[in-house]
PDB file of C-alpha atoms (C1' of nucleotides) in Angstrom:
ATOM      1  CA  MET C   1      -9.612  15.886   8.735  1.00 58.00           C
ATOM      2  CA  ALA C   2      -9.633  14.622   4.762  1.00 65.00           C
ATOM      3  CA  ALA C   3      -8.487  11.092   5.163  1.00 85.00           C
ATOM      4  CA  ASP C   4      -8.807   8.524   2.278  1.00 95.00           C
ATOM      5  CA  PRO C   5     -11.329   6.146   3.009  1.00 96.00           C
ATOM      6  CA  LEU C   6      -9.130   2.993   3.509  1.00 97.00           C
ATOM      7  CA  SER C   7      -7.325   5.112   6.421  1.00 97.00           C
ATOM      8  CA  ARG C   8     -10.589   5.910   8.432  1.00 98.00           C
ATOM      9  CA  VAL C   9     -11.533   2.261   8.068  1.00 98.00           C
ATOM     10  CA  PHE C  10      -8.199   0.763   9.593  1.00 98.00           C
ATOM     11  CA  ALA C  11      -7.766   4.097  12.238  1.00 98.00           C
ATOM     12  CA  ALA C  12     -11.623   3.258  13.810  1.00 98.00           C
ATOM     13  CA  LEU C  13     -11.081  -0.221  13.557  1.00 98.00           C
ATOM     14  CA  ALA C  14      -7.519   0.813  15.697  1.00 98.00           C
ATOM     15  CA  ASP C  15      -9.075   1.556  19.221  1.00 98.00           C
ATOM     16  CA  PRO C  16      -9.928  -1.916  20.939  1.00 97.00           C
ATOM     17  CA  THR C  17     -13.424  -0.393  22.322  1.00 98.00           C
ATOM     18  CA  ARG C  18     -14.358   0.585  19.049  1.00 98.00           C
ATOM     19  CA  ARG C  19     -13.664  -2.895  17.776  1.00 98.00           C
ATOM     20  CA  ASP C  20     -16.332  -4.258  20.657  1.00 98.00           C
ATOM     21  CA  MET C  21     -18.615  -2.739  19.254  1.00 98.00           C
ATOM     22  CA  VAL C  22     -18.192  -3.125  16.303  1.00 98.00           C
ATOM     23  CA  ALA C  23     -18.753  -6.854  17.422  1.00 97.00           C
ATOM     24  CA  ARG C  24     -21.518  -6.413  19.603  1.00 97.00           C
ATOM     25  CA  LEU C  25     -23.298  -4.589  16.751  1.00 97.00           C
ATOM     26  CA  ALA C  26     -22.235  -8.042  14.462  1.00 96.00           C
ATOM     27  CA  VAL C  27     -25.200  -9.283  16.965  1.00 94.00           C
ATOM     28  CA  ALA C  28     -27.521  -6.615  17.099  1.00 95.00           C
ATOM     29  CA  ASP C  29     -28.444  -2.977  16.614  1.00 96.00           C
ATOM     30  CA  ALA C  30     -28.241  -1.106  19.939  1.00 97.00           C
ATOM     31  CA  THR C  31     -28.257   2.356  21.020  1.00 97.00           C
ATOM     32  CA  VAL C  32     -25.878   5.099  22.480  1.00 97.00           C
ATOM     33  CA  GLY C  33     -26.956   4.267  25.975  1.00 96.00           C
ATOM     34  CA  GLN C  34     -27.001   0.527  25.256  1.00 97.00           C
ATOM     35  CA  LEU C  35     -23.120   0.457  23.911  1.00 97.00           C
ATOM     36  CA  ALA C  36     -21.769   2.567  26.247  1.00 97.00           C
ATOM     37  CA  GLU C  37     -23.152   0.198  29.513  1.00 95.00           C
ATOM     38  CA  PRO C  38     -20.203  -1.854  29.232  1.00 96.00           C
ATOM     39  CA  TYR C  39     -17.627   0.890  29.415  1.00 97.00           C
ATOM     40  CA  ASP C  40     -16.027   2.221  32.625  1.00 95.00           C
ATOM     41  CA  VAL C  41     -16.272   5.860  30.308  1.00 97.00           C
ATOM     42  CA  SER C  42     -19.001   8.433  29.748  1.00 97.00           C
ATOM     43  CA  VAL C  43     -21.479   8.470  27.290  1.00 97.00           C
ATOM     44  CA  GLN C  44     -20.095  11.629  25.408  1.00 97.00           C
ATOM     45  CA  ALA C  45     -16.872   9.399  25.260  1.00 98.00           C
ATOM     46  CA  VAL C  46     -18.923   6.300  23.129  1.00 98.00           C
ATOM     47  CA  SER C  47     -21.444   8.806  21.000  1.00 98.00           C
ATOM     48  CA  LYS C  48     -17.327  10.091  19.979  1.00 98.00           C
ATOM     49  CA  HIS C  49     -16.639   6.242  19.156  1.00 98.00           C
ATOM     50  CA  LEU C  50     -19.172   6.428  17.707  1.00 98.00           C
ATOM     51  CA  ARG C  51     -19.163   9.477  14.824  1.00 98.00           C
ATOM     52  CA  VAL C  52     -15.276   7.915  14.391  1.00 98.00           C
ATOM     53  CA  LEU C  53     -17.223   4.243  13.059  1.00 98.00           C
ATOM     54  CA  GLN C  54     -19.857   6.440  11.193  1.00 98.00           C
ATOM     55  CA  GLU C  55     -17.575   8.317   9.401  1.00 97.00           C
ATOM     56  CA  ALA C  56     -15.363   5.225   8.252  1.00 97.00           C
ATOM     57  CA  GLY C  57     -18.793   4.020   5.839  1.00 97.00           C
ATOM     58  CA  LEU C  58     -19.059   1.203   8.941  1.00 97.00           C
ATOM     59  CA  VAL C  59     -22.045   2.569  11.209  1.00 97.00           C
ATOM     60  CA  THR C  60     -24.690   4.210  10.085  1.00 97.00           C
ATOM     61  CA  ARG C  61     -27.865   5.564  12.599  1.00 96.00           C
ATOM     62  CA  SER C  62     -31.474   6.182  12.198  1.00 95.00           C
ATOM     63  CA  ARG C  63     -33.873   7.414  15.019  1.00 93.00           C
ATOM     64  CA  ASP C  64     -36.673   6.259  17.182  1.00 92.00           C
ATOM     65  CA  ALA C  65     -37.661   9.254  19.448  1.00 90.00           C
ATOM     66  CA  GLN C  66     -34.707   9.872  21.582  1.00 90.00           C
ATOM     67  CA  ARG C  67     -32.975   6.817  20.602  1.00 96.00           C
ATOM     68  CA  ARG C  68     -30.401   6.504  17.775  1.00 96.00           C
ATOM     69  CA  PRO C  69     -30.139   2.923  17.108  1.00 97.00           C
ATOM     70  CA  VAL C  70     -26.889   2.018  15.694  1.00 97.00           C
ATOM     71  CA  HIS C  71     -26.263  -0.125  12.666  1.00 97.00           C
ATOM     72  CA  LEU C  72     -23.364  -2.429  11.459  1.00 96.00           C
ATOM     73  CA  GLU C  73     -22.400  -1.776   7.818  1.00 95.00           C
ATOM     74  CA  ALA C  74     -20.645  -4.802   7.042  1.00 91.00           C
ATOM     75  CA  GLU C  75     -20.072  -3.472   3.522  1.00 93.00           C
ATOM     76  CA  VAL C  76     -16.819  -1.698   4.146  1.00 94.00           C
ATOM     77  CA  PHE C  77     -15.061  -5.028   5.459  1.00 95.00           C
ATOM     78  CA  ASP C  78     -14.572  -5.586   1.490  1.00 95.00           C
ATOM     79  CA  LEU C  79     -12.812  -2.602   1.016  1.00 94.00           C
ATOM     80  CA  MET C  80     -10.051  -4.193   3.534  1.00 95.00           C
ATOM     81  CA  THR C  81     -10.420  -7.393   2.475  1.00 96.00           C
ATOM     82  CA  ALA C  82      -9.310  -6.612  -0.916  1.00 96.00           C
ATOM     83  CA  TRP C  83      -6.615  -4.644   0.443  1.00 97.00           C
ATOM     84  CA  ILE C  84      -5.350  -6.961   2.383  1.00 96.00           C
ATOM     85  CA  GLU C  85      -5.825  -9.950   0.278  1.00 95.00           C
ATOM     86  CA  ARG C  86      -3.918  -7.948  -3.072  1.00 95.00           C
ATOM     87  CA  TYR C  87      -0.816  -7.781  -0.998  1.00 94.00           C
ATOM     88  CA  ARG C  88      -1.172 -11.116   0.717  1.00 93.00           C
ATOM     89  CA  ARG C  89      -1.107 -12.462  -2.332  1.00 92.00           C
ATOM     90  CA  ARG C  90       1.218 -10.651  -3.963  1.00 90.00           C
ATOM     91  CA  ALA C  91       3.961 -11.259  -1.560  1.00 88.00           C
ATOM     92  CA  GLU C  92       2.733 -15.104  -1.265  1.00 87.00           C
ATOM     93  CA  GLU C  93       3.600 -15.483  -5.308  1.00 86.00           C
ATOM     94  CA  ARG C  94       6.873 -14.189  -4.410  1.00 85.00           C
ATOM     95  CA  TYR C  95       7.583 -16.542  -2.121  1.00 80.00           C
ATOM     96  CA  ARG C  96       6.312 -19.104  -4.534  1.00 81.00           C
ATOM     97  CA  ARG C  97       8.505 -17.813  -6.704  1.00 76.00           C
ATOM     98  CA  LEU C  98      11.235 -18.370  -4.698  1.00 71.00           C
ATOM     99  CA  ASP C  99      10.629 -21.246  -3.427  1.00 71.00           C
ATOM    100  CA  ASP C 100      10.850 -22.477  -7.539  1.00 72.00           C
ATOM    101  CA  VAL C 101      14.710 -21.147  -7.325  1.00 75.00           C
ATOM    102  CA  LEU C 102      15.624 -22.772  -3.763  1.00 66.00           C
ATOM    103  CA  ALA C 103      14.016 -26.147  -5.615  1.00 70.00           C
ATOM    104  CA  SER C 104      15.469 -25.467  -8.409  1.00 66.00           C
ATOM    105  CA  LEU C 105      19.062 -25.124  -7.123  1.00 57.00           C
ATOM    106  CA  PRO C 106      19.672 -28.496  -6.003  1.00 56.00           C
ATOM    107  CA  ASP C 107      22.110 -29.769  -3.226  1.00 52.00           C
ATOM    108  CA  ASP C 108      24.860 -29.476  -5.659  1.00 48.00           C
ATOM    109  CA  ASP C 109      25.834 -32.902  -5.009  1.00 47.00           C
ATOM    110  CA  PRO C 110      28.381 -34.551  -7.973  1.00 44.00           C
ATOM    111  CA  THR C 111      27.999 -37.993  -7.255  1.00 48.00           C
ATOM    112  CA  ASP C 112      24.563 -36.843  -8.146  1.00 49.00           C
ATOM    113  CA  PRO C 113      23.927 -36.958 -12.555  1.00 44.00           C
ATOM    114  CA  THR C 114      20.820 -35.243 -12.430  1.00 47.00           C
ATOM    115  CA  THR C 115      21.724 -32.164 -10.319  1.00 47.00           C
ATOM    116  CA  THR C 116      24.537 -31.104 -12.936  1.00 42.00           C
ATOM    117  CA  GLU C 117      22.449 -29.718 -15.514  1.00 42.00           C
ATOM    118  CA  ARG C 118      20.802 -26.220 -14.355  1.00 42.00           C
ATOM    119  CA  GLY C 119      17.453 -24.706 -15.532  1.00 38.00           C
ATOM    120  CA  THR C 120      18.189 -21.426 -17.812  1.00 41.00           C
ATOM    121  CA  PRO C 121      22.505 -20.823 -17.191  1.00 40.00           C
ATOM    122  CA  SER C 122      22.311 -17.245 -17.629  1.00 35.00           C
TER     123      SER C 122
ATOM    124  CA  MET X   1       2.483   1.955  23.924  1.00 58.00           C
ATOM    125  CA  ALA X   2       1.262  -1.673  25.052  1.00 66.00           C
ATOM    126  CA  ALA X   3      -1.230  -2.330  22.840  1.00 85.00           C
ATOM    127  CA  ASP X   4      -2.967  -5.203  21.624  1.00 95.00           C
ATOM    128  CA  PRO X   5      -1.213  -6.749  18.169  1.00 96.00           C
ATOM    129  CA  LEU X   6      -4.257  -6.344  16.463  1.00 97.00           C
ATOM    130  CA  SER X   7      -4.657  -2.486  17.244  1.00 97.00           C
ATOM    131  CA  ARG X   8      -1.143  -2.153  16.352  1.00 98.00           C
ATOM    132  CA  VAL X   9      -2.037  -3.978  13.082  1.00 98.00           C
ATOM    133  CA  PHE X  10      -5.224  -1.428  12.029  1.00 98.00           C
ATOM    134  CA  ALA X  11      -3.008   1.383  13.058  1.00 98.00           C
ATOM    135  CA  ALA X  12      -0.177   0.345  11.357  1.00 98.00           C
ATOM    136  CA  LEU X  13      -1.694   0.399   8.708  1.00 98.00           C
ATOM    137  CA  ALA X  14      -4.032   2.993   8.977  1.00 98.00           C
ATOM    138  CA  ASP X  15      -1.116   5.610   7.136  1.00 98.00           C
ATOM    139  CA  PRO X  16      -1.111   5.801   4.094  1.00 98.00           C
ATOM    140  CA  THR X  17       2.583   5.823   3.240  1.00 98.00           C
ATOM    141  CA  ARG X  18       2.870   2.844   5.340  1.00 98.00           C
ATOM    142  CA  ARG X  19       0.487   0.767   3.194  1.00 98.00           C
ATOM    143  CA  ASP X  20       1.894   2.187   0.366  1.00 98.00           C
ATOM    144  CA  MET X  21       5.526   1.416   1.751  1.00 98.00           C
ATOM    145  CA  VAL X  22       3.885  -2.540   2.095  1.00 98.00           C
ATOM    146  CA  ALA X  23       2.839  -2.318  -0.873  1.00 97.00           C
ATOM    147  CA  ARG X  24       6.209  -2.310  -2.329  1.00 97.00           C
ATOM    148  CA  LEU X  25       7.812  -4.397  -0.098  1.00 97.00           C
ATOM    149  CA  ALA X  26       4.813  -6.916  -1.431  1.00 96.00           C
ATOM    150  CA  VAL X  27       6.928  -6.676  -4.857  1.00 94.00           C
ATOM    151  CA  ALA X  28      10.226  -6.726  -3.323  1.00 95.00           C
ATOM    152  CA  ASP X  29      12.549  -5.910  -0.025  1.00 96.00           C
ATOM    153  CA  ALA X  30      13.522  -3.126  -0.055  1.00 97.00           C
ATOM    154  CA  THR X  31      16.891  -0.655   2.133  1.00 97.00           C
ATOM    155  CA  VAL X  32      15.360   2.413   4.364  1.00 97.00           C
ATOM    156  CA  GLY X  33      16.890   4.784   1.786  1.00 96.00           C
ATOM    157  CA  GLN X  34      14.980   2.810  -1.537  1.00 97.00           C
ATOM    158  CA  LEU X  35      11.639   2.857   0.595  1.00 97.00           C
ATOM    159  CA  ALA X  36      12.104   6.611   1.385  1.00 97.00           C
ATOM    160  CA  GLU X  37      12.935   7.520  -2.156  1.00 95.00           C
ATOM    161  CA  PRO X  38       9.427   8.306  -4.002  1.00 96.00           C
ATOM    162  CA  TYR X  39       8.115  10.152  -0.799  1.00 97.00           C
ATOM    163  CA  ASP X  40       8.493  14.028  -0.064  1.00 95.00           C
ATOM    164  CA  VAL X  41       9.695  13.012   3.795  1.00 97.00           C
ATOM    165  CA  SER X  42      12.854  12.847   5.314  1.00 97.00           C
ATOM    166  CA  VAL X  43      14.123   9.111   5.543  1.00 97.00           C
ATOM    167  CA  GLN X  44      14.444   9.621   9.518  1.00 97.00           C
ATOM    168  CA  ALA X  45      10.202   9.595   8.923  1.00 98.00           C
ATOM    169  CA  VAL X  46      10.460   6.488   7.112  1.00 98.00           C
ATOM    170  CA  SER X  47      12.641   4.848   9.691  1.00 98.00           C
ATOM    171  CA  LYS X  48       9.660   6.079  12.273  1.00 98.00           C
ATOM    172  CA  HIS X  49       7.400   3.952  10.065  1.00 98.00           C
ATOM    173  CA  LEU X  50       9.303   1.183   9.743  1.00 98.00           C
ATOM    174  CA  ARG X  51      10.133   0.777  12.974  1.00 98.00           C
ATOM    175  CA  VAL X  52       5.780   1.207  13.518  1.00 98.00           C
ATOM    176  CA  LEU X  53       5.121  -2.078  10.942  1.00 98.00           C
ATOM    177  CA  GLN X  54       7.862  -3.833  12.110  1.00 98.00           C
ATOM    178  CA  GLU X  55       6.189  -3.669  16.284  1.00 97.00           C
ATOM    179  CA  ALA X  56       2.804  -4.412  14.393  1.00 97.00           C
ATOM    180  CA  GLY X  57       4.953  -7.913  12.994  1.00 97.00           C
ATOM    181  CA  LEU X  58       4.419  -6.880   9.290  1.00 97.00           C
ATOM    182  CA  VAL X  59       7.943  -6.322   8.805  1.00 97.00           C
ATOM    183  CA  THR X  60      11.403  -7.869   9.979  1.00 97.00           C
ATOM    184  CA  ARG X  61      14.693  -6.326   9.290  1.00 96.00           C
ATOM    185  CA  SER X  62      18.499  -7.831   8.567  1.00 95.00           C
ATOM    186  CA  ARG X  63      21.591  -6.824   8.553  1.00 93.00           C
ATOM    187  CA  ASP X  64      23.745  -6.247   4.960  1.00 92.00           C
ATOM    188  CA  ALA X  65      26.789  -4.022   6.080  1.00 91.00           C
ATOM    189  CA  GLN X  66      24.918  -0.676   6.696  1.00 90.00           C
ATOM    190  CA  ARG X  67      22.341  -1.479   5.096  1.00 96.00           C
ATOM    191  CA  ARG X  68      19.345  -2.837   7.096  1.00 96.00           C
ATOM    192  CA  PRO X  69      16.769  -4.822   4.317  1.00 97.00           C
ATOM    193  CA  VAL X  70      13.120  -4.688   5.126  1.00 97.00           C
ATOM    194  CA  HIS X  71      11.276  -8.061   4.674  1.00 97.00           C
ATOM    195  CA  LEU X  72       7.462  -8.282   4.358  1.00 96.00           C
ATOM    196  CA  GLU X  73       6.335 -10.588   6.728  1.00 95.00           C
ATOM    197  CA  ALA X  74       2.723 -11.262   5.151  1.00 91.00           C
ATOM    198  CA  GLU X  75       0.845 -14.116   8.142  1.00 93.00           C
ATOM    199  CA  VAL X  76       0.210 -10.678  10.645  1.00 94.00           C
ATOM    200  CA  PHE X  77      -2.349 -10.300   7.832  1.00 95.00           C
ATOM    201  CA  ASP X  78      -4.054 -13.708   8.797  1.00 95.00           C
ATOM    202  CA  LEU X  79      -5.069 -11.880  11.969  1.00 94.00           C
ATOM    203  CA  MET X  80      -6.577  -9.237  10.783  1.00 95.00           C
ATOM    204  CA  THR X  81      -8.206 -11.193   7.928  1.00 96.00           C
ATOM    205  CA  ALA X  82      -9.571 -13.172  11.036  1.00 96.00           C
ATOM    206  CA  TRP X  83     -11.556 -11.034  12.832  1.00 97.00           C
ATOM    207  CA  ILE X  84     -12.769  -8.855   9.797  1.00 96.00           C
ATOM    208  CA  GLU X  85     -14.335 -12.247   8.345  1.00 95.00           C
ATOM    209  CA  ARG X  86     -15.593 -13.139  11.586  1.00 95.00           C
ATOM    210  CA  TYR X  87     -17.833 -10.103  12.446  1.00 95.00           C
ATOM    211  CA  ARG X  88     -18.405  -9.529   8.973  1.00 94.00           C
ATOM    212  CA  ARG X  89     -19.704 -13.391   9.133  1.00 92.00           C
ATOM    213  CA  ARG X  90     -21.711 -13.122  11.697  1.00 91.00           C
ATOM    214  CA  ALA X  91     -23.437  -9.663   9.983  1.00 89.00           C
ATOM    215  CA  GLU X  92     -24.580 -11.574   7.592  1.00 88.00           C
ATOM    216  CA  GLU X  93     -26.368 -14.419   9.045  1.00 87.00           C
ATOM    217  CA  ARG X  94     -27.954 -11.306  11.061  1.00 85.00           C
ATOM    218  CA  TYR X  95     -29.468 -10.017   7.946  1.00 80.00           C
ATOM    219  CA  ARG X  96     -29.945 -13.812   6.112  1.00 82.00           C
ATOM    220  CA  ARG X  97     -31.990 -14.129   9.388  1.00 78.00           C
ATOM    221  CA  LEU X  98     -33.828 -11.264   8.886  1.00 72.00           C
ATOM    222  CA  ASP X  99     -34.609 -12.074   5.429  1.00 72.00           C
ATOM    223  CA  ASP X 100     -35.886 -14.719   6.577  1.00 73.00           C
ATOM    224  CA  VAL X 101     -38.938 -13.562   8.673  1.00 75.00           C
ATOM    225  CA  LEU X 102     -39.498 -10.632   6.215  1.00 67.00           C
ATOM    226  CA  ALA X 103     -40.184 -13.907   3.926  1.00 72.00           C
ATOM    227  CA  SER X 104     -41.987 -15.988   6.429  1.00 68.00           C
ATOM    228  CA  LEU X 105     -44.406 -12.539   6.977  1.00 58.00           C
ATOM    229  CA  PRO X 106     -46.106 -12.184   3.146  1.00 57.00           C
ATOM    230  CA  ASP X 107     -47.704  -9.755   2.163  1.00 52.00           C
ATOM    231  CA  ASP X 108     -50.554 -10.207   5.599  1.00 49.00           C
ATOM    232  CA  ASP X 109     -53.441 -10.119   2.015  1.00 48.00           C
ATOM    233  CA  PRO X 110     -56.735 -10.696   4.330  1.00 45.00           C
ATOM    234  CA  THR X 111     -58.305 -12.160   1.098  1.00 48.00           C
ATOM    235  CA  ASP X 112     -55.336 -14.604   1.150  1.00 50.00           C
ATOM    236  CA  PRO X 113     -55.992 -17.859   3.746  1.00 46.00           C
ATOM    237  CA  THR X 114     -53.214 -18.554   4.021  1.00 48.00           C
ATOM    238  CA  THR X 115     -51.582 -15.477   4.984  1.00 47.00           C
ATOM    239  CA  THR X 116     -53.786 -15.619   8.487  1.00 42.00           C
ATOM    240  CA  GLU X 117     -51.782 -18.022   9.632  1.00 43.00           C
ATOM    241  CA  ARG X 118     -48.917 -17.033  11.724  1.00 42.00           C
ATOM    242  CA  GLY X 119     -45.792 -18.924  12.975  1.00 38.00           C
ATOM    243  CA  THR X 120     -45.312 -18.515  17.023  1.00 41.00           C
ATOM    244  CA  PRO X 121     -47.777 -16.460  17.891  1.00 41.00           C
ATOM    245  CA  SER X 122     -47.716 -14.496  20.958  1.00 38.00           C
TER     246      SER X 122
ATOM    247  C1'  DC I   1     -46.584  21.423  31.719  1.00 81.25           C
ATOM    248  C1'  DC I   2     -42.760  20.171  33.781  1.00 81.25           C
ATOM    249  C1'  DC I   3     -38.749  15.960  34.202  1.00 81.25           C
ATOM    250  C1'  DT I   4     -36.668  12.423  33.001  1.00 81.25           C
ATOM    251  C1'  DT I   5     -34.377  10.132  29.231  1.00 81.25           C
ATOM    252  C1'  DA I   6     -31.435   9.724  25.392  1.00 81.25           C
ATOM    253  C1'  DC I   7     -27.888  12.095  23.494  1.00 81.25           C
ATOM    254  C1'  DT I   8     -25.028  15.484  21.234  1.00 81.25           C
ATOM    255  C1'  DC I   9     -21.789  20.115  21.017  1.00 81.25           C
ATOM    256  C1'  DA I  10     -18.054  22.404  22.943  1.00 81.25           C
ATOM    257  C1'  DA I  11     -14.033  23.499  25.739  1.00 81.25           C
ATOM    258  C1'  DC I  12     -10.521  21.835  27.737  1.00 81.25           C
ATOM    259  C1'  DC I  13      -6.196  18.702  28.991  1.00 81.25           C
ATOM    260  C1'  DG I  14      -2.950  14.743  28.526  1.00 81.25           C
ATOM    261  C1'  DT I  15      -0.943  12.235  25.144  1.00 81.25           C
ATOM    262  C1'  DT I  16       0.378   9.999  20.813  1.00 81.25           C
ATOM    263  C1'  DC I  17       1.610  10.741  15.950  1.00 81.25           C
ATOM    264  C1'  DG I  18       3.662  12.100  12.408  1.00 81.25           C
ATOM    265  C1'  DG I  19       6.978  15.072  11.170  1.00 81.25           C
ATOM    266  C1'  DT I  20      11.428  18.504  11.528  1.00 81.25           C
ATOM    267  C1'  DT I  21      16.618  18.835  12.172  1.00 81.25           C
ATOM    268  C1'  DG I  22      20.733  17.799  14.738  1.00 81.25           C
ATOM    269  C1'  DA I  23      24.140  14.539  15.497  1.00 81.25           C
ATOM    270  C1'  DA I  24      25.938  10.010  16.909  1.00 81.25           C
ATOM    271  C1'  DA I  25      26.785   5.071  15.446  1.00 81.25           C
ATOM    272  C1'  DA I  26      28.116   1.356  12.131  1.00 81.25           C
ATOM    273  C1'  DG I  27      30.228  -0.186   8.101  1.00 81.25           C
ATOM    274  C1'  DA I  28      32.864   0.089   4.008  1.00 81.25           C
ATOM    275  C1'  DG I  29      35.793   2.747   0.754  1.00 81.25           C
ATOM    276  C1'  DC I  30      40.355   5.110  -0.775  1.00 81.25           C
TER     277       DC I  30
ATOM    278  C1'  DG B   1      42.642   6.550   9.248  1.00 81.25           C
ATOM    279  C1'  DC B   2      39.711   9.875   7.063  1.00 81.25           C
ATOM    280  C1'  DT B   3      36.013   9.994   5.023  1.00 81.25           C
ATOM    281  C1'  DC B   4      31.407   8.639   2.689  1.00 81.25           C
ATOM    282  C1'  DT B   5      27.456   5.944   3.236  1.00 81.25           C
ATOM    283  C1'  DT B   6      23.394   4.747   5.926  1.00 81.25           C
ATOM    284  C1'  DT B   7      20.228   4.344   9.256  1.00 81.25           C
ATOM    285  C1'  DT B   8      19.036   5.386  14.048  1.00 81.25           C
ATOM    286  C1'  DC B   9      18.488   8.454  18.709  1.00 81.25           C
ATOM    287  C1'  DA B  10      17.414  12.301  20.448  1.00 81.25           C
ATOM    288  C1'  DA B  11      14.425  16.281  21.266  1.00 81.25           C
ATOM    289  C1'  DC B  12      11.402  19.135  19.648  1.00 81.25           C
ATOM    290  C1'  DC B  13       6.806  20.845  17.439  1.00 81.25           C
ATOM    291  C1'  DG B  14       1.747  21.508  15.940  1.00 81.25           C
ATOM    292  C1'  DA B  15      -2.233  18.299  15.485  1.00 81.25           C
ATOM    293  C1'  DA B  16      -4.749  14.981  16.462  1.00 81.25           C
ATOM    294  C1'  DC B  17      -6.739  11.189  19.730  1.00 81.25           C
ATOM    295  C1'  DG B  18      -8.762   9.798  23.231  1.00 81.25           C
ATOM    296  C1'  DG B  19     -11.195  11.260  27.616  1.00 81.25           C
ATOM    297  C1'  DT B  20     -13.055  14.300  30.482  1.00 81.25           C
ATOM    298  C1'  DT B  21     -17.216  17.663  32.432  1.00 81.25           C
ATOM    299  C1'  DG B  22     -20.503  20.895  31.166  1.00 81.25           C
ATOM    300  C1'  DA B  23     -24.291  22.885  29.214  1.00 81.25           C
ATOM    301  C1'  DG B  24     -27.415  22.348  25.694  1.00 81.25           C
ATOM    302  C1'  DT B  25     -31.191  20.129  22.421  1.00 81.25           C
ATOM    303  C1'  DA B  26     -34.765  16.915  20.879  1.00 81.25           C
ATOM    304  C1'  DA B  27     -38.657  13.850  22.753  1.00 81.25           C
ATOM    305  C1'  DG B  28     -41.686  10.817  25.918  1.00 81.25           C
ATOM    306  C1'  DG B  29     -44.316   9.885  29.640  1.00 81.25           C
ATOM    307  C1'  DG B  30     -46.494  12.016  34.720  1.00 81.25           C
TER     308       DG B  30
END
DNA sequence: CCCTTACTCAACCGTTCGGTTGAAAAGAGC
DNA sequence: GCTCTTTTCAACCGAACGGTTGAGTAAGGG
């Protein structure tokens, strides 16, 4: 149970029920019971889901008498977007470079004198 | 095993080994053996990881004799970022509105006549 | 003071997950 | 035609997951 933060966030959001809870918490804070209401599972199951979200840092909980209001912590999203954007950018850069190569290797039309000279020939 | 696409992508990236493979594939395509080399696990385990990444749409594979080069498909990232940004924005909007409320409810100083009138009473 | 509400803890259950080993499939090279 | 390389398939294993039920805890409300 000692996974790195990024793994915990991704794993937490890999469950559709938990994603839906996050979606609803983005609109307003809610108690465990309120969160459990729409789903066809026990309150205990929802409580477990919330613990997963909490340990992923996606959610915090306060006290209001017996109620434990849940609050969405949106900053953790940055962790994911940072990772995703990093490699997405890297991949796109690679494709861009590939496009350049393809663009520099034209039709090889022997009747076209502008294509007979190649850039960086070995 | 019939999970929705978003769950599959999140689940695929919840594993640090798979994330590392994606990171390396962002630099260059690689074969199963090349991908397996740095890790202290069997090639079969890596093959399984690749199947998970493939079913998540993160990766495609072609043929080169016995080799099966793996290629990163970066478009799937958009699926995640779209989801994340949607709810991040929603959450931030909510906080912004909360700030507005707090700003419109000033110090409540009884000696200050400008704070005695409240908007939308009752 | 009960009693009800709101929630968590604990134990259990079936399934999935990440890993293993062993065998098979598919090609290239001698 | 063998053999070596590369990869997958299949069976298995322990741990984690998502769910359940049942009991326990904490705090208001009659």
